[in-house]
Structure formats: structure tokens, C-alpha cells
Coordinates of C-alpha atoms in Angstrom, one line a residue:
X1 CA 0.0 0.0 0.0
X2 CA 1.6 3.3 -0.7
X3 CA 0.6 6.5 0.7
X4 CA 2.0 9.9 -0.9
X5 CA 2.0 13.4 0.6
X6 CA 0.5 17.0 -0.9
X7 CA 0.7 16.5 -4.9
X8 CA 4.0 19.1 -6.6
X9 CA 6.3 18.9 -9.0
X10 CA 9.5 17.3 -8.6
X11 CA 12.6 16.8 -11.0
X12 CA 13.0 13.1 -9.1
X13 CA 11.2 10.1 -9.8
X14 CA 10.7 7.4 -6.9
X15 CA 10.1 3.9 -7.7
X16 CA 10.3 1.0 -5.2
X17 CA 9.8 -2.3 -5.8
X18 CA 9.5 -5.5 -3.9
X19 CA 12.1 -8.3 -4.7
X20 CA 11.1 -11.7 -4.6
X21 CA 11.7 -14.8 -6.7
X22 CA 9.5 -16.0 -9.7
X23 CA 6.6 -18.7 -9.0
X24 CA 5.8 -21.7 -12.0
X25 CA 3.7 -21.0 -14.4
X26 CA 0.6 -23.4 -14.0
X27 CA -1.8 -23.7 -16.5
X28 CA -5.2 -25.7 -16.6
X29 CA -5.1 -28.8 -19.0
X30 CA -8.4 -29.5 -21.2
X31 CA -8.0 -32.9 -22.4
X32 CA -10.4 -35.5 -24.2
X33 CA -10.3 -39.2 -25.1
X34 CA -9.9 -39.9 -28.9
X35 CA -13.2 -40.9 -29.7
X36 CA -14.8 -38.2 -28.4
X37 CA -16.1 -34.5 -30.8
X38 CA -13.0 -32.8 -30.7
X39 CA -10.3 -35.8 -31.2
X40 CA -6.8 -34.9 -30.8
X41 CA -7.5 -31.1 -31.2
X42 CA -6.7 -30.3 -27.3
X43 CA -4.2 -32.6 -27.0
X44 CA -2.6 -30.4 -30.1
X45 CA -2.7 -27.2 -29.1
X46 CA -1.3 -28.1 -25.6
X47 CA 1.7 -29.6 -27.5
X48 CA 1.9 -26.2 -29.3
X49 CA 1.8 -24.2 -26.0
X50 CA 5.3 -22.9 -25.2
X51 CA 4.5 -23.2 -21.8
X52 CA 3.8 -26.9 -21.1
X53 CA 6.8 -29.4 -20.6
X54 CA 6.8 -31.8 -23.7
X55 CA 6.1 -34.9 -23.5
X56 CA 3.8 -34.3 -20.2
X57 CA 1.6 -31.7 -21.9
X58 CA -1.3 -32.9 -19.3
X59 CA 0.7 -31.7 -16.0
X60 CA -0.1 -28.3 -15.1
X61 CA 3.4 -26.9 -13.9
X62 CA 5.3 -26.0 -16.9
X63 CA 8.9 -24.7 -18.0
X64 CA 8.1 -20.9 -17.6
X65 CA 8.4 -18.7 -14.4
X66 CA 6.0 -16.1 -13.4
X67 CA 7.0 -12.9 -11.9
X68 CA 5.1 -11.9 -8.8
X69 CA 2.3 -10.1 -10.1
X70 CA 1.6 -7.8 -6.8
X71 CA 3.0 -7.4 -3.1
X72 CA 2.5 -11.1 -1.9
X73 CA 2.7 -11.9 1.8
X74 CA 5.8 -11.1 4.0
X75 CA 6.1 -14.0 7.1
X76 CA 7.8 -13.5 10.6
X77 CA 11.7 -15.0 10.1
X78 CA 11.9 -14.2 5.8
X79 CA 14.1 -11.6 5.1
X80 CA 12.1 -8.8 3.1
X81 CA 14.1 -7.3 0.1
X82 CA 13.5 -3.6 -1.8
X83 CA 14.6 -2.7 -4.7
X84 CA 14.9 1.3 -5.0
X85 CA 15.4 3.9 -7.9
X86 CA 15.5 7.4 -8.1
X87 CA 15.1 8.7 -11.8
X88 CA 15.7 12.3 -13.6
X89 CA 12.7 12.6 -14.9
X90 CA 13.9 16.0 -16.1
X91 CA 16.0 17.8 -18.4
X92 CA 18.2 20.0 -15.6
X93 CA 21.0 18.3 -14.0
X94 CA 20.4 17.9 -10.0
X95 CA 22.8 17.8 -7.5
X96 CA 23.3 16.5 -3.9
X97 CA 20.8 13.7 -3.8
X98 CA 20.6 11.6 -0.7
X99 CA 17.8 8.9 -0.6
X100 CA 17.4 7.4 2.5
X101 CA 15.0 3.9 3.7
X102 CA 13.8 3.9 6.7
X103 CA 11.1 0.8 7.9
X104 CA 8.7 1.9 10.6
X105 CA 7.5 -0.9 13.0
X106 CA 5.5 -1.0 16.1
X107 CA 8.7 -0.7 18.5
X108 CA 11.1 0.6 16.6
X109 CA 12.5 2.7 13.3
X110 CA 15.4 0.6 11.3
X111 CA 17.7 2.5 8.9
X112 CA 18.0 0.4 6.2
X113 CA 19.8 2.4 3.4
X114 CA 23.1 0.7 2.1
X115 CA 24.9 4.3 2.2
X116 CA 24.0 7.5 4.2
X117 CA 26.1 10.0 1.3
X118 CA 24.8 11.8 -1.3
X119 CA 25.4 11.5 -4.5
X120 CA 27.4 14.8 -6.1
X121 CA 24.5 15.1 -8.9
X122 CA 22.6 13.1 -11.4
X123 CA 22.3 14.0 -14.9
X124 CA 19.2 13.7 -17.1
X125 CA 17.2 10.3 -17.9
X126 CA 20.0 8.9 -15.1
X127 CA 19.2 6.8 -11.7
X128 CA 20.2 5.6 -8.3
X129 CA 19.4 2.6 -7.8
X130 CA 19.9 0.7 -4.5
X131 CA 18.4 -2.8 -2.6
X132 CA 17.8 -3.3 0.7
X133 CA 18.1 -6.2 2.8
X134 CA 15.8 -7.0 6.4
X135 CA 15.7 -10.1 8.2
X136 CA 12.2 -9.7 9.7
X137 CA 11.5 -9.9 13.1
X138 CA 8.3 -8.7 14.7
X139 CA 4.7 -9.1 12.9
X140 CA 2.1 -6.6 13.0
X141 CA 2.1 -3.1 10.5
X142 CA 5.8 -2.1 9.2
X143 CA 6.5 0.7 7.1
X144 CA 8.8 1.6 4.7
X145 CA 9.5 5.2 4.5
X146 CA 11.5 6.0 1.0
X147 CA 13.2 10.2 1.4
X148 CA 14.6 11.8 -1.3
X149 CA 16.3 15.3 -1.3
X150 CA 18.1 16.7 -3.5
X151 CA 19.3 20.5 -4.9
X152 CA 18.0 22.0 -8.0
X153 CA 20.6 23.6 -10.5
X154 CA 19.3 26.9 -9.2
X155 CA 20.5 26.2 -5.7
X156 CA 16.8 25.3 -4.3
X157 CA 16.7 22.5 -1.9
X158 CA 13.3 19.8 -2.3
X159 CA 12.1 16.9 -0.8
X160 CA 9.6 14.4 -0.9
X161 CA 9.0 11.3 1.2
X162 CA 6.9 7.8 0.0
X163 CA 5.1 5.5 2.5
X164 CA 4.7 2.0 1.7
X165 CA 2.7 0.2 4.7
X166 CA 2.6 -3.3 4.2
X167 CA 1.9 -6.6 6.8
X168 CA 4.3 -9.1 8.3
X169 CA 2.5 -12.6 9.5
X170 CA 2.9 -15.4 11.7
X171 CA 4.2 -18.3 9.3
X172 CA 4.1 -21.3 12.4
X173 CA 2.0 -21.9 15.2
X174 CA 4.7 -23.3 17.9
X175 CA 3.2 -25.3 20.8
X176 CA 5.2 -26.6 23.9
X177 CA 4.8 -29.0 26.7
X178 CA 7.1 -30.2 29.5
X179 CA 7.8 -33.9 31.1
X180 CA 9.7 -34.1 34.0
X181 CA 10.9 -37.7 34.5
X182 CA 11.6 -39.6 37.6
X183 CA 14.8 -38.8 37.2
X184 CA 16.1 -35.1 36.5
X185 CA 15.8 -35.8 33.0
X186 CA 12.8 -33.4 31.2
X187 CA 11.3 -34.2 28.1
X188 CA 10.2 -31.2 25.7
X189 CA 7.4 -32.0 22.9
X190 CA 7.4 -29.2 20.3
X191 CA 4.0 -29.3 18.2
X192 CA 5.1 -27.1 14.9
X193 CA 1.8 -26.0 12.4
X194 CA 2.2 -24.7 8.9
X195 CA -0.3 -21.8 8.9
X196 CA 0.6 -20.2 5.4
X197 CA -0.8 -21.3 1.9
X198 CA 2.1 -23.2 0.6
X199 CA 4.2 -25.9 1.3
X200 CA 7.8 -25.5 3.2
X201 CA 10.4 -27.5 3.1
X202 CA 11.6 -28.1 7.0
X203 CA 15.6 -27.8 6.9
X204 CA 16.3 -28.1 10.5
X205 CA 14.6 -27.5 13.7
X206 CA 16.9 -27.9 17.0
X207 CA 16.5 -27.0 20.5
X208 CA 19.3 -24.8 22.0
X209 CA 19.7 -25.8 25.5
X210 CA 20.6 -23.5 28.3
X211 CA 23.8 -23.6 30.2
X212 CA 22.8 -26.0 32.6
X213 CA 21.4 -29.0 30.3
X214 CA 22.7 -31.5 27.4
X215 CA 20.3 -31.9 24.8
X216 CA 19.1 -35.2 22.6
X217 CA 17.4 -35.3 19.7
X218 CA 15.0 -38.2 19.5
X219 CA 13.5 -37.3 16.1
X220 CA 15.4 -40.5 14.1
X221 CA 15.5 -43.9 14.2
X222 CA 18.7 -45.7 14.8
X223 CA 19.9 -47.8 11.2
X224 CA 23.0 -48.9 11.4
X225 CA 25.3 -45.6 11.6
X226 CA 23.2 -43.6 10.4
X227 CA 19.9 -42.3 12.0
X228 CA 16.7 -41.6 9.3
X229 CA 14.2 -39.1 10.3
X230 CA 11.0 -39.7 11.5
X231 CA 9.5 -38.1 9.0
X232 CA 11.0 -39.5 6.2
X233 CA 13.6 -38.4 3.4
X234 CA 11.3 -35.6 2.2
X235 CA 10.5 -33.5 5.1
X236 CA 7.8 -31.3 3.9
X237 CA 5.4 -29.7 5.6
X238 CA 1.9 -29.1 4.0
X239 CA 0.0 -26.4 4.5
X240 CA -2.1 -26.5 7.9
X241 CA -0.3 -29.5 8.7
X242 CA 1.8 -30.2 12.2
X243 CA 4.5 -31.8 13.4
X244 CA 5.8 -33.2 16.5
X245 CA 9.2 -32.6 17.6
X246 CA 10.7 -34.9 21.0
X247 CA 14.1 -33.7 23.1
X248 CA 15.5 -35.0 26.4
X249 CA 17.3 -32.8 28.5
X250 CA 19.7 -34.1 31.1
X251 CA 21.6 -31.8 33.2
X252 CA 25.2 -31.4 32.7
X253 CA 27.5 -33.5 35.7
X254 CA 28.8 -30.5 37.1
X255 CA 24.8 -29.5 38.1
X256 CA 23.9 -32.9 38.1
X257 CA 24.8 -33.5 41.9
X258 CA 23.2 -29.9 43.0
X259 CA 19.4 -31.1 43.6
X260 CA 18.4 -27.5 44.9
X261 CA 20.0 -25.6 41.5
X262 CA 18.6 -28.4 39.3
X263 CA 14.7 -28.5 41.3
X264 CA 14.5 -24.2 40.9
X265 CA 15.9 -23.8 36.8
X266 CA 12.9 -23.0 35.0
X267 CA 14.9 -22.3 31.7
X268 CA 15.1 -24.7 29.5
X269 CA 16.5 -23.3 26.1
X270 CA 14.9 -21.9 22.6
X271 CA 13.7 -23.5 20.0
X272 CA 15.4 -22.9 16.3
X273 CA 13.8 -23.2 13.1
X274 CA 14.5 -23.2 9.7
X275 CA 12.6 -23.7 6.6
X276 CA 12.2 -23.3 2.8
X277 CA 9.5 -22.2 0.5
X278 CA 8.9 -21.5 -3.0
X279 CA 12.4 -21.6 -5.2
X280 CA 14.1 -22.2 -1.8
X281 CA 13.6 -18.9 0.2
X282 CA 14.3 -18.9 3.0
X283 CA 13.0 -18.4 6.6
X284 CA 14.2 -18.3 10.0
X285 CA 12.4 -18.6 14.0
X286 CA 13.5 -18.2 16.9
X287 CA 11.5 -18.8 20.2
X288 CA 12.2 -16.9 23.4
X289 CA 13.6 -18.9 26.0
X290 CA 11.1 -21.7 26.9
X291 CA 10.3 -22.2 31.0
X292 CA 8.7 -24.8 32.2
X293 CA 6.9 -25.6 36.1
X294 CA 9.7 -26.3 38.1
X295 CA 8.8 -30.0 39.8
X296 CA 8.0 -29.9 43.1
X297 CA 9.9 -32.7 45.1
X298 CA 9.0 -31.8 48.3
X299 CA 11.8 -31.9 51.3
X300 CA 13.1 -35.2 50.1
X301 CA 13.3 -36.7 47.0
X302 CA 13.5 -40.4 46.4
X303 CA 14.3 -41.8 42.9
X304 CA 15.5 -45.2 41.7
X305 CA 19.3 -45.3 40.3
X306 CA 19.0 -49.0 39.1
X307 CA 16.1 -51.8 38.4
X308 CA 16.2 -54.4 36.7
X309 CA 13.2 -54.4 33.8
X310 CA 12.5 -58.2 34.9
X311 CA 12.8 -60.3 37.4
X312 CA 11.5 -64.0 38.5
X313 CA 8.6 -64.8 40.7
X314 CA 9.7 -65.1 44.6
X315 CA 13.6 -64.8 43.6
X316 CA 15.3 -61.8 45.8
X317 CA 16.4 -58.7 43.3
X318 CA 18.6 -55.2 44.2
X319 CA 17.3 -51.7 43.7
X320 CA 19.4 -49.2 44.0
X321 CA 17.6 -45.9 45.8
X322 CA 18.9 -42.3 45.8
X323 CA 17.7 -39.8 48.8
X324 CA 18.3 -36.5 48.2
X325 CA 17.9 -33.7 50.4
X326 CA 16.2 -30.9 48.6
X327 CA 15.2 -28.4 51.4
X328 CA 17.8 -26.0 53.5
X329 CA 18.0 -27.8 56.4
X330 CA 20.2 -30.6 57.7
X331 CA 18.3 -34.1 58.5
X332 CA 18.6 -37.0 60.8
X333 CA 16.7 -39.6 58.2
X334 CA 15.3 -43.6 59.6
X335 CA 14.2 -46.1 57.2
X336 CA 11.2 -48.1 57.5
X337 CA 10.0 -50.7 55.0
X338 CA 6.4 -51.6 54.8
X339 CA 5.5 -55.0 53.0
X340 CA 2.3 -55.2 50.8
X341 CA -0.1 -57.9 49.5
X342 CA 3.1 -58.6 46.1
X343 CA 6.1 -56.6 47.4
X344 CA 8.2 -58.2 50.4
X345 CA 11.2 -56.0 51.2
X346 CA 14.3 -58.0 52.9
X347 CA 16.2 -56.8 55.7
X348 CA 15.5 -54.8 58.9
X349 CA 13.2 -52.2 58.6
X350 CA 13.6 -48.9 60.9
X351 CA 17.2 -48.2 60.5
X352 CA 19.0 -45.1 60.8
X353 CA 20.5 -43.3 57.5
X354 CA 22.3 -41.0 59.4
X355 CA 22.8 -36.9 58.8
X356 CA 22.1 -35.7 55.0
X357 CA 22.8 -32.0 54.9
X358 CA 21.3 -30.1 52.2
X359 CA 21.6 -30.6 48.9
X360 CA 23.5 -33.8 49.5
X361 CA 22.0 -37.3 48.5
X362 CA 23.4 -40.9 49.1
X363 CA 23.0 -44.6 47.3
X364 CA 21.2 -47.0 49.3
X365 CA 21.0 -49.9 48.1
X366 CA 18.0 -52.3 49.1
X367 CA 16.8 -56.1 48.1
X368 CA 13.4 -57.5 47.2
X369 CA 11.3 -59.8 46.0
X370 CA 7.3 -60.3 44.8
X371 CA 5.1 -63.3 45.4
X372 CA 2.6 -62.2 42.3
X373 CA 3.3 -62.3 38.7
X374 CA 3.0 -59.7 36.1
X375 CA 3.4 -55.4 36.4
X376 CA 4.0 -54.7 39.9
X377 CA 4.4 -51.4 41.9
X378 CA 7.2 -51.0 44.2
X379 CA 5.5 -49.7 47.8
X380 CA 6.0 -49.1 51.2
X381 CA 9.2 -47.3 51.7
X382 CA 9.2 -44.8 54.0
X383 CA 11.6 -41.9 55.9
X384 CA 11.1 -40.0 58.7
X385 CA 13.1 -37.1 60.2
X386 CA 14.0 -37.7 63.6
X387 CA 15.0 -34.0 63.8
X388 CA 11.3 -32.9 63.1
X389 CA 9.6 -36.1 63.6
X390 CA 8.2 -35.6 60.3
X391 CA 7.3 -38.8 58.1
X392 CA 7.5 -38.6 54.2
X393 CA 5.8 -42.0 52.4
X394 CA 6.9 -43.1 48.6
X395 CA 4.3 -45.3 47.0
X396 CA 4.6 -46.3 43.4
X397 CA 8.1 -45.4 43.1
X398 CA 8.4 -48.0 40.1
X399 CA 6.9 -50.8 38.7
X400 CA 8.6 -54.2 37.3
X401 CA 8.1 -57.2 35.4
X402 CA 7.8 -60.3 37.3
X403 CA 7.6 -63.6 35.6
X404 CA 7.5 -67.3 36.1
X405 CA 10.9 -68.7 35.4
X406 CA 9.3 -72.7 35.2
X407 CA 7.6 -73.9 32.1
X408 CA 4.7 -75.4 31.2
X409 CA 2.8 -73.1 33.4
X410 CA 3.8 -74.8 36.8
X411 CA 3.8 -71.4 38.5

């Protein structure tokens, strides 16, 4: 859209165009079997159409390109090119011209012109001609403010200004979620919709963790050294269509062993997207830093370090359980182990654990066994703080596989 100021008479011409590349020409096949009225009539005057491919006359993309035949839509993450010239429409010579580019946005005003010097003068039926270059990064109403000014050859100084307001939209709908895992591992599912009119072509989408976390991709599938996509060797991305994107976080060993620094980070990392559309332009997203709830683990956290995935009916198996201390005070922890109707803990039950200041977490290691076959929940621990005669219970801490080792159903 371009909006001009009080109509006069300048020597100067302004012209500003958008630079984008060319689409393919499509065209709309008419074709008929043999036997029917008009024979092979269509069939040859779609051979004699410059603009089909030969031999597949019937497909509708052809050879040609179109150039864009208005302004098109800009997206959030393309980078929005101008081309700009300033012609003598006159028959004086002018001197001193400085055109300037300015683009206008809801926060800010960008200076995008490649050179802020004028130019000494510019004869008749001559030009400036520049292009400009912005990587854009808010949506919403931008403006691109085009100034001229220049000196006449009889010393009198004009100058003229061109508004072109134009749109900038959202090309992806990005949707998060969190999964914190028994462990301080934490899953992040990225759900990524194409909400323009044409296809993309998805060249890479990564999560940039934050200082504190290692990230893993688990969008392939392990083949040999290589891993293939998910998604397949084509990794389009229709319109409307979405995708969902899986990363585990684990927190780097030198935070690993702090439980009160890992249980308050809230920061994960930003997601990074890339993508390319029609005669590969290209686009670029970045998300702000994602948070997520930070777990709450109460005063003491108790998670499993090692469990076997199956074990054998009534046979005696080792867990290995990690207590941490995540408040900010010291405790004095006893142990107490509760049988229930398929989990029968060995060993004495009510022990101390001794001191665990804060922060700090120790290994215990502790032997079972179940009397009833199938998924089973391991129950009935529980720690008490002497110091505050306060009692924390841990139900469902895991669950494991229990099986028959006899045959022929003699269990």
C-alpha cells in the first residue's frame, strides 16, 4: 500500500519495488479421449503451448516462471528485500541527492539504506538505484519510509517522502509441553503448524539448550550408523499441517549433583527453526527462551538409580535408591519398610540413615522380591526425620516385570 504526501512537481522520480523470486507458471489442462467431438484437437494445441513441458503436456506446472504479479505476503523469520530507484525525470541536471530507507514498525524505526552519502548530482534520464536487505523480526504493521532530497541547478533545496505500509505474518504456530521424568531428565514435545498457503520444506529444527542442560534429539530412528528421520527423506510440511518434535534434556554432571539448583531452573533453552519455501527462500524462527513448572519434590526426593526391567517370581532382586535432600536444612533420616499384598522387602526395617545436609543425597541400596506375577508397583518405603519427627511415604516409586521362570505353566 503506498501513501503519498500534498501532490508538486519534482525533478525526481521514486520507484520502489519488492524483490522476490518468480513462482511456476501453472496452466489448466483440457483434455479428451480420442473418440470423443474434438479428437486430438486439445491434446494439439497443448503440445503447441510454449509453456507446457513436452512430453507431459497434461501436467499443469510448466517450463516458464512467473514474476510476482503484486506485493504477496511477507512472514515473521523471511528476510524482506526492496529494490529502490530514483530517476531524472527532467531535463536540468540535479545535485546533492541523498535517498534514504527507513522501515517503521511497532517498536522501533530501522535504517536500512546501504549508504548515508549523497550523490554529487545526477544527470538527465539517469538513476540511483539501491536494494535493501531486512531479516524480519516482529509481525504486526511495518512501514517503509523512502526520502529523497536533492538540490536544483538553481541552488533550491526539495524533498519528498513515499510511504509504503505493508503486513508481516505469523508463518508457524509453535506449541510446547514439558515432562519431567523420575529422574532429573525433562522431556520437551514441540507441536510445529504450517499456517501459510504453501508448502515449506523443514531444513532443521533444533533445541538450543541452556547452560545448565545437554540436549538429545530423539527425532530419528537408529539404522546402522546412520539415523533416518521420523518423517521420512522428504521432510515437507503441508499447508495446515503439524508436526511433532521430542528432546531429552539431562543436566550437565557439574549440576547434576546440585538437587536444589537443578529442582529451581525454569529455563530450558529456545527452539530454532528453519525452513524453505517457493524456489528455496528462505526463513528463520526463533522462540524466546522456553520455562517450564519447576517439579516440586518436596523436602526429600526419592528416585530409583538402578532396576532391573524383569525379574522372576519369589527370587530376591537389588534396587538401588537415591535420597536427596532438597530443602535447607540438615536431617537425621530412619528407614522403614512396609510389606504389601506382592512386594516383600528384605532386611531390617527402621534403620537409621544417618545426617544428610542439604543438597546432599546418598545410594542405598535395598533387596526385594514379589510373590505375584505380572506389572507390579514397588510400595512401602518410607523416611522420617528424627529431627522434626516428620514422616515422608513413597508409594509407586516404580513398577517391574515379574515372571515365572518354570515352564509349562507350573507357576
Amino acid at each position: 500500500m503506498e501513501v503519498n504526501q500534498a501532490k508538486q512537481e519534482h525533478l525526481l522520480a521514486l520507484k520502489v519495488m519488492r524483490l522476490t523470486k518468480p513462482t511456476l507458471f501453472t496452466n489448466l489442462p483440457v483434455t479428451c479421449e480420442d473418440r470423443d467431438l474434438p479428437g486430438d484437437l486439445f491434446g494439439q494445441l497443448m503440445r503447441e503451448d510454449p509453456s507446457t513441458i513436452k512430453g507431459a503436456e497434461a501436467l499443469m506446472l510448466g517450463e516458464m516462471l512467473t514474476l510476482p504479479q503484486n506485493f504477496g505476503n511477507i512472514f515473521l523469520g523471511e528476510t524482506f528485500s526492496s529494490y529502490i530507484s530514483v530517476h531524472n525525470d527532467s531535463s536540468q541536471v540535479v545535485k546533492d541527492i541523498l535517498v534514504k530507507a527507513d522501515l517503521q514498525t511497532s517498536s522501533q524505526r530501522l535504517n536500512l539504506s546501504a549508504s548515508n552519502s549523497a550523490v554529487a548530482e545526477l544527470k538527465p534520464e539517469c538513476c540511483i538505484d539501491d536494494v535493501i536487505h531486512h531479516e524480519v523480526k516482529e509481525i504486526g504493521t511495518h512501514i517503509l519510509v523512502c526520502a529523497v532530497s536533492y538540490t536544483t541547478q538553481y541552488g533550491e533545496k526539495l524533498y519528498f517522502r513515499k510511504f509504503f505500509k505493508f503486513q508481516v505474518l505469523k508463518p508457524l504456530d509453535v506449541k510446547t509441553k514439558f515432562y519431567n521424568a523420575e529422574t532429573d531428565e525433562v522431556f520437551l514435545e514441540a507441536q510445529i503448524q504450517n499456517i501459510t498457503t504453501s508448502p515449506m520444506f523443514m531444513e532443521k529444527v533444533s533445541l538450543e539448550p541452556s547452560m545448565m542442560y545437554n540436549v538429545t534429539e530423539l527425532n530419528t530412528v537408529a539404522d546402522g550408523d546412520d539415523g533416518e528421520s521420523t518423517f521420512g527423506k522428504m521432510s515437507y510440511l503441508q499447508p495446515m499441517d503439524t508436526r511433532q518434535y521430542l528432546y531429552c534434556l539431562k543436566p550437565k554432571p557439574e549440576y547434576a549433583e546440585k538437587a536444589g539448583v537443578i529442582k529451581g531452573v525454569t529455563v530450558i533453552g529456545k527452539l530454532d527453526i528453519v525452513w524453505k519455501t517457493n524456489l528455496g527462500e528462505r526463513g528463520r524462527l526463533q522462540t524466546s527462551q522456553l520455562q517450564r513448572m519447576a517439579p516440586g519434590y518436596g523436602d526429600i526426593r526419592l528416585s530409583l538409580e538402578m532396576i532391573p526391567d524383569t525379574v522372576n517370581l519369589e527370587d530376591p532382586f537389588d534396587i538401588i535408591c537415591k535420597i536427596t535432600n532438597c530443602s535447607e536444612r540438615t536431617m537425621d533420616l530412619m528407614l522403614e519398610m512396609c510389606n504389601t499384598r506382592s512386594i516383600h522387602w528384605c532386611g531390617v526395617s527402621g534403620r537409621q540413615l544417618g545426617k544428610l545436609s542439604p543438597g546432599a543425597f546418598l545410594s542405598l541400596p535395598l533387596i526385594l522380591l514379589s510373590s505375584v506375577q505380572g506389572l507390579q508397583s514397588i510400595s512401602g518405603l518410607r523416611l522420617t526425620d528424627t529431627f522434626l519427627k516428620r514422616t515422608y511415604e513413597y508409594d509407586d516409586i516404580a513398577q517391574v516385570c515379574v515372571v515365572c521362570p518354570y515352564t509349562n505353566n507350573e507357576c
